Short mmCIF file of C-alpha atoms and ligand atoms in Angstrom, two decimals:
data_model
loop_
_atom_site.label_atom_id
_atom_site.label_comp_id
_atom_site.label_asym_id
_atom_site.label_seq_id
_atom_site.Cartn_x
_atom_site.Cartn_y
_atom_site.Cartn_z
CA UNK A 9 92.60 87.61 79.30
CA UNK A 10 90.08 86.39 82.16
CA UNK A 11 91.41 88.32 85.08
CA UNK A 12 89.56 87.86 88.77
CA UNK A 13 90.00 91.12 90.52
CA UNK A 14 89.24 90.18 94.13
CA UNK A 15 87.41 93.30 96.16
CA UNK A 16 85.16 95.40 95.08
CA UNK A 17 86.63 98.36 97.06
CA UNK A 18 86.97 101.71 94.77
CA UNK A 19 90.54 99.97 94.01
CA UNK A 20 89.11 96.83 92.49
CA UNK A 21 86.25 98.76 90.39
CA UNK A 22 88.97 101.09 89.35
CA UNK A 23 91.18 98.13 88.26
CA UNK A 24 87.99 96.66 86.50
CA UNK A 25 87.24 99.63 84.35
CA UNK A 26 90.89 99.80 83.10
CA UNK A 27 91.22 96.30 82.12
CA UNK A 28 87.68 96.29 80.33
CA UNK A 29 89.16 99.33 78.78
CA UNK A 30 92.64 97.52 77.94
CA UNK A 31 90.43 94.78 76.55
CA UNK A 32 90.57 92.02 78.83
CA UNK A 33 87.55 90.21 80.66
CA UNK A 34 87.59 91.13 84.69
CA UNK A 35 85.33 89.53 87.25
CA UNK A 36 85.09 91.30 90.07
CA UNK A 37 84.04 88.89 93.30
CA UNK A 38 82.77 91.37 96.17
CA UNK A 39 82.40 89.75 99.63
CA UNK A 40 79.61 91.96 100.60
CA UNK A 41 76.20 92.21 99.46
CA UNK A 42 76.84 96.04 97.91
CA UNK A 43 80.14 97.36 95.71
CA UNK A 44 82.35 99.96 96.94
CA UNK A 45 83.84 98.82 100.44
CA UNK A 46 84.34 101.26 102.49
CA UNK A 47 82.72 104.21 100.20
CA UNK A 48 78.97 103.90 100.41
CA UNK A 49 76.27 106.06 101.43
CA UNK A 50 72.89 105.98 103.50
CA UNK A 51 69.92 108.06 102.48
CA UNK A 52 67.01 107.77 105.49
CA UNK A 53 64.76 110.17 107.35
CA UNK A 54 65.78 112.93 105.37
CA UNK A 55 69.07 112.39 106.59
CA UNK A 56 72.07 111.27 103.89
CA UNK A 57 75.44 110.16 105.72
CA UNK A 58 78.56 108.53 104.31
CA UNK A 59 80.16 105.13 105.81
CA UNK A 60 83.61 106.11 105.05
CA UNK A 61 84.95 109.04 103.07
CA UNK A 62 83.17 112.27 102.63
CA UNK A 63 85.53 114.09 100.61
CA UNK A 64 87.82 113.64 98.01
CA UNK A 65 90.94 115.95 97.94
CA UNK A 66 92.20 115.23 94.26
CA UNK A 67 89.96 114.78 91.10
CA UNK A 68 88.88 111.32 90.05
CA UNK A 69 88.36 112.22 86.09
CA UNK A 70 88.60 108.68 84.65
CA UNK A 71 86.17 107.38 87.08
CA UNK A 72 83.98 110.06 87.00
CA UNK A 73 83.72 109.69 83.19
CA UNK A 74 83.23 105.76 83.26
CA UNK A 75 80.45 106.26 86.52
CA UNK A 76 78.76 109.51 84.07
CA UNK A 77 78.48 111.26 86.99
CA UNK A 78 80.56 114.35 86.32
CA UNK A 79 77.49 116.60 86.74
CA UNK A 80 76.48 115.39 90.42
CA UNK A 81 79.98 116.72 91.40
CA UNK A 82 79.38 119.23 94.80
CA UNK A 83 81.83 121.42 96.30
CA UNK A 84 81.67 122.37 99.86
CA UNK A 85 80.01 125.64 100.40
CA UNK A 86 81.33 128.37 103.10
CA UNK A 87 81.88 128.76 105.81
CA UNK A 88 84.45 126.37 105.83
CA UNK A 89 85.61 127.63 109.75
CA UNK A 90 87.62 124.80 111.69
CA UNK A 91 88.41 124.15 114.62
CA UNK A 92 91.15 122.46 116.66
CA UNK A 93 90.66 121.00 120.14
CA UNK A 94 94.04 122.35 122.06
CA UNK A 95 95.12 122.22 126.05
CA UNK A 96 91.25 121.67 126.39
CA UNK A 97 90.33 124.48 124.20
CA UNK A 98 88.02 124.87 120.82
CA UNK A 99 90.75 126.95 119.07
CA UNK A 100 89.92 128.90 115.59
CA UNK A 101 92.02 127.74 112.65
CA UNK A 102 94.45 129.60 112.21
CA UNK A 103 93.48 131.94 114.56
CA UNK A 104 95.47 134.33 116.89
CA UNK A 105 94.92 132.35 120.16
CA UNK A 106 96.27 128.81 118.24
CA UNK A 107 99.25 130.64 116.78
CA UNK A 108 99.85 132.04 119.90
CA UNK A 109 99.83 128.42 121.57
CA UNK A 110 101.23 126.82 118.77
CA UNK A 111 104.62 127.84 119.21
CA UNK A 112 104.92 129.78 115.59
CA UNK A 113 107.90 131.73 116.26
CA UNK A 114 109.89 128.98 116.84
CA UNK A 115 108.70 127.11 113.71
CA UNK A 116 110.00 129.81 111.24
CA UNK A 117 113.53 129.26 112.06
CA UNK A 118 113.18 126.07 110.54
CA UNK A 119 115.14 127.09 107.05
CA UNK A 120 117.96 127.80 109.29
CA UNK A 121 118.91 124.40 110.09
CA UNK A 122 116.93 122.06 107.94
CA UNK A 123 119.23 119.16 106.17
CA UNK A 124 117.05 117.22 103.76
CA UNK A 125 115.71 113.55 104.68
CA UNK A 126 117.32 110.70 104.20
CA UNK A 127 116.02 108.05 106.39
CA UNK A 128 112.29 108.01 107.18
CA UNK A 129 111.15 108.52 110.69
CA UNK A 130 108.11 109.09 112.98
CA UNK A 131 106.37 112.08 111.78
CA UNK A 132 105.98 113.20 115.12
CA UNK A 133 109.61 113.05 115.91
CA UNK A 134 110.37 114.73 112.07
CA UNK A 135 108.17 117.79 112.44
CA UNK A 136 109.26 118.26 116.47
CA UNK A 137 112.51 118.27 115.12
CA UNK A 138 111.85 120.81 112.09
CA UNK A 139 109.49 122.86 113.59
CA UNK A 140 110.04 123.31 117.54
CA UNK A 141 107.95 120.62 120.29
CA UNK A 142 104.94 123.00 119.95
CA UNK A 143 104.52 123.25 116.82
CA UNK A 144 105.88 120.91 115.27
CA UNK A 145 103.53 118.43 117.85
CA UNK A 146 100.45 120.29 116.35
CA UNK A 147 101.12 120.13 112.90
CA UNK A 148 101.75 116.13 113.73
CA UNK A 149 98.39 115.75 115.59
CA UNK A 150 96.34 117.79 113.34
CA UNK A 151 97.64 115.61 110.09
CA UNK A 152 97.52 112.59 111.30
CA UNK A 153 94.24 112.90 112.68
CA UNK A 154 92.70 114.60 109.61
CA UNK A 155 94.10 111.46 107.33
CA UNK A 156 94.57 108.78 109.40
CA UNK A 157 92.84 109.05 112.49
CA UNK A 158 96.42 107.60 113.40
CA UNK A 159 99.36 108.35 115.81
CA UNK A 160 102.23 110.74 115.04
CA UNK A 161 104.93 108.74 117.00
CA UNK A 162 103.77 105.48 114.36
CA UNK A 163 103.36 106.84 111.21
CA UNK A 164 106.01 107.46 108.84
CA UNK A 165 106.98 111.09 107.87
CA UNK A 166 107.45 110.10 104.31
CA UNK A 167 104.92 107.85 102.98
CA UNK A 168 102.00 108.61 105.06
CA UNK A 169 102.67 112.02 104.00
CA UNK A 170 104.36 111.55 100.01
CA UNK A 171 104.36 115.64 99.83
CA UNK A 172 105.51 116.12 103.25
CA UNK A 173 108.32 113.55 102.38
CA UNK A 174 109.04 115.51 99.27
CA UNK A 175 109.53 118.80 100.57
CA UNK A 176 111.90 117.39 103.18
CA UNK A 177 113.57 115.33 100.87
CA UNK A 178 114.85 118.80 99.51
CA UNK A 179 115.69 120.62 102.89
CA UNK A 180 113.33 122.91 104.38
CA UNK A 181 109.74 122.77 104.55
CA UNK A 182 109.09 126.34 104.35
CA UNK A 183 111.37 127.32 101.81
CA UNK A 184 110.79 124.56 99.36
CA UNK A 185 106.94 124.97 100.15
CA UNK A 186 107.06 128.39 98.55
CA UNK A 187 109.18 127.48 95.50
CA UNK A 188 106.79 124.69 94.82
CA UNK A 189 105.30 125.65 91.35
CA UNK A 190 101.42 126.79 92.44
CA UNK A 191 99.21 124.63 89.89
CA UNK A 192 95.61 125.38 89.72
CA UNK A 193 94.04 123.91 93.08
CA UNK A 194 91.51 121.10 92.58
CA UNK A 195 90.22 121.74 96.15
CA UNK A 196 87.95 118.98 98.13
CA UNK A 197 84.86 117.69 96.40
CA UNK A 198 82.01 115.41 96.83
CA UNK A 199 78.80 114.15 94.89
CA UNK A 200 75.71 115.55 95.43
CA UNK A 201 73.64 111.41 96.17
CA UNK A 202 77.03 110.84 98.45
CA UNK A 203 80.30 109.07 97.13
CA UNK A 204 78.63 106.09 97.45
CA UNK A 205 76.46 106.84 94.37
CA UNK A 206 80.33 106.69 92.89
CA UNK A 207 80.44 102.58 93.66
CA UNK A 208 77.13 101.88 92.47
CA UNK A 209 77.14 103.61 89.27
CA UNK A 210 81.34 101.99 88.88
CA UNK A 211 79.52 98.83 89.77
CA UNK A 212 76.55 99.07 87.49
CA UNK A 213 78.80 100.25 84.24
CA UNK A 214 80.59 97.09 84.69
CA UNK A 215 77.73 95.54 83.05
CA UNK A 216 77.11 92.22 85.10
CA UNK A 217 80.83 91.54 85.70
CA UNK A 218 80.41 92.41 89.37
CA UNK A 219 79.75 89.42 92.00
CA UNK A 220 78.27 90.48 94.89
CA UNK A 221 78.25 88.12 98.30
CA UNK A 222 81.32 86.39 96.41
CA UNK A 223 83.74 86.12 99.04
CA UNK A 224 86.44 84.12 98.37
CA UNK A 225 88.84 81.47 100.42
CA UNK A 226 90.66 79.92 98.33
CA UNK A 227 93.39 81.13 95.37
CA UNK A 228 95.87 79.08 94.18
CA UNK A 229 98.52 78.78 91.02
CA UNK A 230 97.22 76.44 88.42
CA UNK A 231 98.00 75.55 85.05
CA UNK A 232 99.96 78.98 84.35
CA UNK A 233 96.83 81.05 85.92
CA UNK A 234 95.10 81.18 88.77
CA UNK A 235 91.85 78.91 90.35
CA UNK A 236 89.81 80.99 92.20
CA UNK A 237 87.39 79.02 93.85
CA UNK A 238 87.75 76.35 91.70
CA UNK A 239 86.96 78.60 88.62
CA UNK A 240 90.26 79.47 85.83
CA UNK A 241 91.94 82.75 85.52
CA UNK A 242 94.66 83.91 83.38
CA UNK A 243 95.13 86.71 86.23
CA UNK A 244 94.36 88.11 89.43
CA UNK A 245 93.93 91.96 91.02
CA UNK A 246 93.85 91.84 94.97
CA UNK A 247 92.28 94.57 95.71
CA UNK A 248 91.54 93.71 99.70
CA UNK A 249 92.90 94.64 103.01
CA UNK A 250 96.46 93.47 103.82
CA UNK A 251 94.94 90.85 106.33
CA UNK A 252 92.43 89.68 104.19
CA UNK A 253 95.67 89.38 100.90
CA UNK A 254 97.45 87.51 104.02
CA UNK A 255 94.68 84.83 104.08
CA UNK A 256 94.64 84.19 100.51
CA UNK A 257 97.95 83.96 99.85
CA UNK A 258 99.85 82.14 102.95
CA UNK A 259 99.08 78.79 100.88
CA UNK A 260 101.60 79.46 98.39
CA UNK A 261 103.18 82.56 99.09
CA UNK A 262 103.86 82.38 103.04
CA UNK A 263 106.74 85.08 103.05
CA UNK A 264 104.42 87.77 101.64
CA UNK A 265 101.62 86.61 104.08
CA UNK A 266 104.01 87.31 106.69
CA UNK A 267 105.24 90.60 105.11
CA UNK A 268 101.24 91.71 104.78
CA UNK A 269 100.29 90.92 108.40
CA UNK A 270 102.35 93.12 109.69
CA UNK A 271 100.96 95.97 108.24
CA UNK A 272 98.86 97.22 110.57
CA UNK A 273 95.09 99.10 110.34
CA UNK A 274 93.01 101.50 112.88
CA UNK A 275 89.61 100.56 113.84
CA UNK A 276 87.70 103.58 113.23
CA UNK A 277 83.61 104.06 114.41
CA UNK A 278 81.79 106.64 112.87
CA UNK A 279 79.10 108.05 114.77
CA UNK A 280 76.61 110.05 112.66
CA UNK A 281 73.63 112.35 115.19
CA UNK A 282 70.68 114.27 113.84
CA UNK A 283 70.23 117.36 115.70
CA UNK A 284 68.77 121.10 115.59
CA UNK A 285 70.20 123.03 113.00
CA UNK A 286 70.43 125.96 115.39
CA UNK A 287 72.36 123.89 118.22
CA UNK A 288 75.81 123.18 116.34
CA UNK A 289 77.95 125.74 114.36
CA UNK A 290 78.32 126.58 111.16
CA UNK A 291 81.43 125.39 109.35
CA UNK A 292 83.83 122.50 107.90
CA UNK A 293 84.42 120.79 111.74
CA UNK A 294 86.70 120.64 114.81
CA UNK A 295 89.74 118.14 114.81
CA UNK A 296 91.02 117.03 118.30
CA UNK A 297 94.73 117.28 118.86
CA UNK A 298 94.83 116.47 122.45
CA UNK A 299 93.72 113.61 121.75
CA UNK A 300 90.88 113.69 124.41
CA UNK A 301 87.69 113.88 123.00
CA UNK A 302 85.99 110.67 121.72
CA UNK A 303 86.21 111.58 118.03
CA UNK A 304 89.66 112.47 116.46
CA UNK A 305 87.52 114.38 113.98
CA UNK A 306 83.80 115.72 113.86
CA UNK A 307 82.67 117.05 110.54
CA UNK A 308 79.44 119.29 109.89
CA UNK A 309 78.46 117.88 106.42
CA UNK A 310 74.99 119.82 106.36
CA UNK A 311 76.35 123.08 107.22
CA UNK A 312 78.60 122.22 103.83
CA UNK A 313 76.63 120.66 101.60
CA UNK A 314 72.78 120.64 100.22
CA UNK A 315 70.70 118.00 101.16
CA UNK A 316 72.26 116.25 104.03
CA UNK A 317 69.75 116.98 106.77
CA UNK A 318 66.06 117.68 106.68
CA UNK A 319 65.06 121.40 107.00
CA UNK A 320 66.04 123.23 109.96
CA UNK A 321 68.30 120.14 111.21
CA UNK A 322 72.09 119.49 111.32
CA UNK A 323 74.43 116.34 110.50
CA UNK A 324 77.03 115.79 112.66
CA UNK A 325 79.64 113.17 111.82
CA UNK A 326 81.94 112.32 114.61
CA UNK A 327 85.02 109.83 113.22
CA UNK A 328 85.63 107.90 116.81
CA UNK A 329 88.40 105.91 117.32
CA UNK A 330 91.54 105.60 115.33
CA UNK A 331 95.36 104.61 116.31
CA UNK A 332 95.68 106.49 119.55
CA UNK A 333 92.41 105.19 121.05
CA UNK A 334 91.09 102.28 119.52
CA UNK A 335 89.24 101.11 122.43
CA UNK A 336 87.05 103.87 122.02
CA UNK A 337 85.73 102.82 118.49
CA UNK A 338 85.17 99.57 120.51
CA UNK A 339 82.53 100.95 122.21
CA UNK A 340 79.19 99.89 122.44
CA UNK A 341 76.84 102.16 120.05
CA UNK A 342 74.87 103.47 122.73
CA UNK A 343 77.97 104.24 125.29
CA UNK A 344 79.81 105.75 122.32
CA UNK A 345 77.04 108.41 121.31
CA UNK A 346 76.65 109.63 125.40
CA UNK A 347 80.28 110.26 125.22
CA UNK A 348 80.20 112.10 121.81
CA UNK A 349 77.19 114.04 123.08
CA UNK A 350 79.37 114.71 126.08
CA UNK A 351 81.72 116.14 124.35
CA UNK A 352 80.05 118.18 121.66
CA UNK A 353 78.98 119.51 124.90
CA UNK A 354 81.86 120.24 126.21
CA UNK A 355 83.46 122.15 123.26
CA UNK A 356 80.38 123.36 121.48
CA UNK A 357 78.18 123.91 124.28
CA UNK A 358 75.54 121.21 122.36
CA UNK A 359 72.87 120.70 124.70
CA UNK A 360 70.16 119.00 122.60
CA UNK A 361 69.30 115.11 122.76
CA UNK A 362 70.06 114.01 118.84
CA UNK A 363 67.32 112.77 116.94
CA UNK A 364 68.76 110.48 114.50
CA UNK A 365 71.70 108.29 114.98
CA UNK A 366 73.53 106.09 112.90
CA UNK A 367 76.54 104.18 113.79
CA UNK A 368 78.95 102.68 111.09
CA UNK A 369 81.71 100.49 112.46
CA UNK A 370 85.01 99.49 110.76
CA UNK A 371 87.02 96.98 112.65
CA UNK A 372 89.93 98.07 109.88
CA UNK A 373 89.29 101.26 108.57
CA UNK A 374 92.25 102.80 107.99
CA UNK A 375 96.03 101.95 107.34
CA UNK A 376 98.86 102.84 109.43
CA UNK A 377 101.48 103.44 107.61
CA UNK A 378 104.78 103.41 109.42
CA UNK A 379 108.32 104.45 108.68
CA UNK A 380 109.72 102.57 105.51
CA UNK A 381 105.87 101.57 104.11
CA UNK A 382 107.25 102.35 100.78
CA UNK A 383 110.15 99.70 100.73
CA UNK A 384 108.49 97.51 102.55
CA UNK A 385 105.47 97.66 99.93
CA UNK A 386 107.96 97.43 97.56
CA UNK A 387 109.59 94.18 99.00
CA UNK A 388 106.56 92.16 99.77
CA UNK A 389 105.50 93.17 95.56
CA UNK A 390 108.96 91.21 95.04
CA UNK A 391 107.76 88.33 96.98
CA UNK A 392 104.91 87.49 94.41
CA UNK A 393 107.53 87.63 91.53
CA UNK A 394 107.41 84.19 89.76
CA UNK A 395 103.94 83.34 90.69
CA UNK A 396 101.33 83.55 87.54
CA UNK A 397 100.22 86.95 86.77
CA UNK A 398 98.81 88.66 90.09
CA UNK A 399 98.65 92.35 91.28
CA UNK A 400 98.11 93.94 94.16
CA UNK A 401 96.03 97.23 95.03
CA UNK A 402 94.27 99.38 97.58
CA UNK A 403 94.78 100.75 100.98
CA UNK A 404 97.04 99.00 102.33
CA UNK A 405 99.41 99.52 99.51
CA UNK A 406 99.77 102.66 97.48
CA UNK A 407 97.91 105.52 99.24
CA UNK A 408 95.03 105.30 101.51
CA UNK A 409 92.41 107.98 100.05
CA UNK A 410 90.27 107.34 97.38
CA UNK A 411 91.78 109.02 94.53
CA UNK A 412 95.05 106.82 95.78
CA UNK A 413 92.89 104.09 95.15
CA UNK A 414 91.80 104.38 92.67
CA UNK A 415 94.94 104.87 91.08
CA UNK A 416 96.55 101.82 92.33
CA UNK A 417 93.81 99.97 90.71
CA UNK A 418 94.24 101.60 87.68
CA UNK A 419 98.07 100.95 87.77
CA UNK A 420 97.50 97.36 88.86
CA UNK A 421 95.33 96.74 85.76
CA UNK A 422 98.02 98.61 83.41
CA UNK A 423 101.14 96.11 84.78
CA UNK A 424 98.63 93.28 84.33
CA UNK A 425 97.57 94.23 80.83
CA UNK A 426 100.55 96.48 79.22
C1 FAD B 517 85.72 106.34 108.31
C2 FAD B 517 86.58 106.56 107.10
C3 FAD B 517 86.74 107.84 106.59
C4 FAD B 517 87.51 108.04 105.45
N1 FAD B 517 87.61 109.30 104.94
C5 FAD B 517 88.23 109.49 103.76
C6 FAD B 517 88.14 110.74 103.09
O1 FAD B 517 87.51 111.68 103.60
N2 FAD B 517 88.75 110.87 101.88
C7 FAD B 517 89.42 109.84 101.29
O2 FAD B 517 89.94 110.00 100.17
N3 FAD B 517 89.52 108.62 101.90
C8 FAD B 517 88.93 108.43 103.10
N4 FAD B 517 88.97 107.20 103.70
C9 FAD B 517 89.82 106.14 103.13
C10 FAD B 517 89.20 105.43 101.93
O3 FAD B 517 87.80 105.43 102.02
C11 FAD B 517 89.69 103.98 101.84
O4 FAD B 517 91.08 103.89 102.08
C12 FAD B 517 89.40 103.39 100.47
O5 FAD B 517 88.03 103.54 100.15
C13 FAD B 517 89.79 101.92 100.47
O6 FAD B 517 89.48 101.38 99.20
P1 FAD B 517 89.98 99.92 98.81
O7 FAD B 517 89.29 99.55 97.55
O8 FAD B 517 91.46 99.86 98.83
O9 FAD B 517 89.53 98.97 100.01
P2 FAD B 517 88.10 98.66 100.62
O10 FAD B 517 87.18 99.80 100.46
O11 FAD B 517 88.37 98.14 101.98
O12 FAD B 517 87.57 97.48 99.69
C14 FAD B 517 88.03 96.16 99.82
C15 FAD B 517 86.88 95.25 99.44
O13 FAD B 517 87.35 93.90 99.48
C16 FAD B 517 86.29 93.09 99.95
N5 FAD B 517 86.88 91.83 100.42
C17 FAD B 517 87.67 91.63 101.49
N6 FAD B 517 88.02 90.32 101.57
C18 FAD B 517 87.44 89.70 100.50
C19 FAD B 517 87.45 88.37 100.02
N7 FAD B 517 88.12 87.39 100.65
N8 FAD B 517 86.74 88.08 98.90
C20 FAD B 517 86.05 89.06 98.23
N9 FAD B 517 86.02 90.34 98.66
C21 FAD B 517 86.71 90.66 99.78
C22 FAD B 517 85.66 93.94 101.04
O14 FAD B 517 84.34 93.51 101.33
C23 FAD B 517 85.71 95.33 100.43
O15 FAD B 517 84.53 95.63 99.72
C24 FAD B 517 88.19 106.95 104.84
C25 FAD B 517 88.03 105.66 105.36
C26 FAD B 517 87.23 105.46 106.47
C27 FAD B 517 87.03 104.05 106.99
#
């Protein structure tokens, strides 16, 4: 079967290497020059910083295997210290000032009058309910920034959050949290080239099957299959953004264009500085739940990992933007790095002028997924039914990290090809 998966996102190479290895014959047709949309990696100056992800919180074993890069596999290296930005403050995780502030004693009476969820909500409004204003507003904050870069009071408590969503679909969140059975943790992980080394080596052991500056425009039904710029499929993968699935399908499939469009994505900037080693901490990074500082999350990838900033430097990684303040990933680049200097001033005390920026900008980065994403994903997969054979994966669908991903390519690939 000649299948056109269209994206060459982690999703679509995923989907590629499972229907190679289900037999059939994929195409993948990348818009961009490079494989691996928003996971890809720059290596200059001595300095190596990601575009998109820079960890992965579950393992990836199938595509690790198929990319034969099991050995490169790095795992962050202590101290691991974070921080939260609170009432103004850089705040120690978990330290005794943020539980203080936080509003703890309060959250541990949760038990007492947790009923389990029924109908999604605003994760926000869930945890203030479960766990007190205070804390319950921190916990919110802190996850959605750390995922997301998105808005507690717009993303759903359930499916932007599937454990979250189980645990309360039981009762309480404490309670049930410590009868979960403890498996072994996998704990975060990275490659030691970047993750983009990932989509290169997916893209290479695909063997010529990969299309780079391919974008299409046009898809349509023909003869039992699909034309796909002109050329004959037997099936499709779309493995792009919801917009971008939108545009290819309104043609002939105008409801589901209407159902993806309103799925909605954060524009995310990430702005990546070069500075002495000495003049930032040590440590995994600071998270901002007041929502003030320019970057929802900075991240100290050197201070982690080997080889991401010549000797006796630092890599900072500030993740600007997001849900709550888009208009500050809209920023121009040079605007956008004075106020991240500003504020690594303000909370670290960073007085040094960087000496390497980089700044990668992602008018869609992440999506937002709000109360009822599940059945909503679930209805707009109905809408397709009776077209030819055509799946859907990716963000905007089934999970918005990478090993989510890379899943729903997989999956797509296994309904395509039983
Ligand atoms: C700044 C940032 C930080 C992140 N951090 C993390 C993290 O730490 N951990 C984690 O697990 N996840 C993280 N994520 C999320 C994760 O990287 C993405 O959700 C995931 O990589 C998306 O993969 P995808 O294949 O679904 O889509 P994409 O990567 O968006 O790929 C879609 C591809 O489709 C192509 N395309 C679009 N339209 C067309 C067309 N018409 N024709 C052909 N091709 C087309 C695009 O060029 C693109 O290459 C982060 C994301 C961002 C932006």
């Amino acid at each position: 079967m000649r299948v056109a998966v269209i994206g060459g996102g982690i999703a679509g190479l995923s989907a590629a290497h499972e229907l190679l290895r289900r037999g059939a014959d994929p195409v993948v047709l990348e818009a961009c020059a490079r494989a691996g949309g928003k996971v890809g990696t720059r290596i200059e100056g001595g300095y190596l910083s990601e575009d998109g992800p820079n960890f992965l919180a579950r393992p990836l074993d199938a595509l690790l295997d198929a990319s034969e890069l099991r050995d490169d596999v790095v795992t962050p290296q202590p101290p691991m210290t974070r921080w939260i930005h609170l009432d103004g403050r850089v705040l120690r995780a978990p330290g005794l000032s943020l539980l203080a502030r936080a509003g703890v004693g309060r959250a541990l009476l949760e038990p007492l009058f947790a009923k389990p969820l029924r109908d999604d909500m605003p994760l926000g409004d869930f945890l203030e309910r479960r766990l007190g204003r205070r804390a319950g507003g921190l916990a919110a904050a802190v996850m959605s920034a750390g995922v997301y870069a998105g808005d507690p009071a717009a993303l759903s408590a359930r499916d932007a959050f599937p454990s979250l969503g189980a645990l309360a679909g039981k009762g309480s969140l404490i309670v049930n949290a410590f009868r979960r059975p403890k498996g072994p943790r996998s704990g975060i992980w990275t490659l030691r080239r970047g993750l983009g080394a990932l989509a290169d080596a997916l893209a290479l052991a695909l063997h010529g099957r990969v299309r780079l500056g391919a974008a299409v425009g046009r898809l349509s039904p023909a003869q039992g299959g699909w034309s796909v710029q002109g050329e004959r499929f037997d099936g499709v993968v779309l493995a792009v953004p919801a917009a971008a699935a939108a545009d290819l399908t309104h043609g002939f499939a105008p409801k589901f264009a209407h159902a993806a469009r309103q799925l909605r994505s954060a524009p995310v900037t990430v702005v990546h500085l070069g500075l002495r080693q000495g003049a930032v901490p040590r440590g995994f990074g600071m998270i901002d739940a007041d929502g003030t500082l320019h970057a929802v999350g900075t991240l100290l990838p050197s201070s982690m990992l080997p080889g991401r900033a010549p000797d006796g430097r630092a890599l900072v990684t500030a993740i600007c933007g997001g849900a709550r303040h888009p208009e500050r990933a809209a920023l121009p680049d040079g605007e956008l790095v004075s106020a991240v200097m500003a504020d690594l001033r303000a909370t670290w005390g960073v007085r040094d002028t960087p000496e390497y920026v980089r700044v990668v900008r992602w008018d869609a980065a992440i999506p937002q997924y709000a109360p009822g994403h599940r059945d909503r994903v679930r209805e707009a997969r109905k809408l397709l039914a009776g077209l030819p054979r055509l799946e859907l994966a990716g963000a905007a669908w089934d999970g918005v990290g990478v090993p989510d991903v890379a899943l729903s390519g997989a999956a797509a690939a296994a309904r395509l090809v039983p």
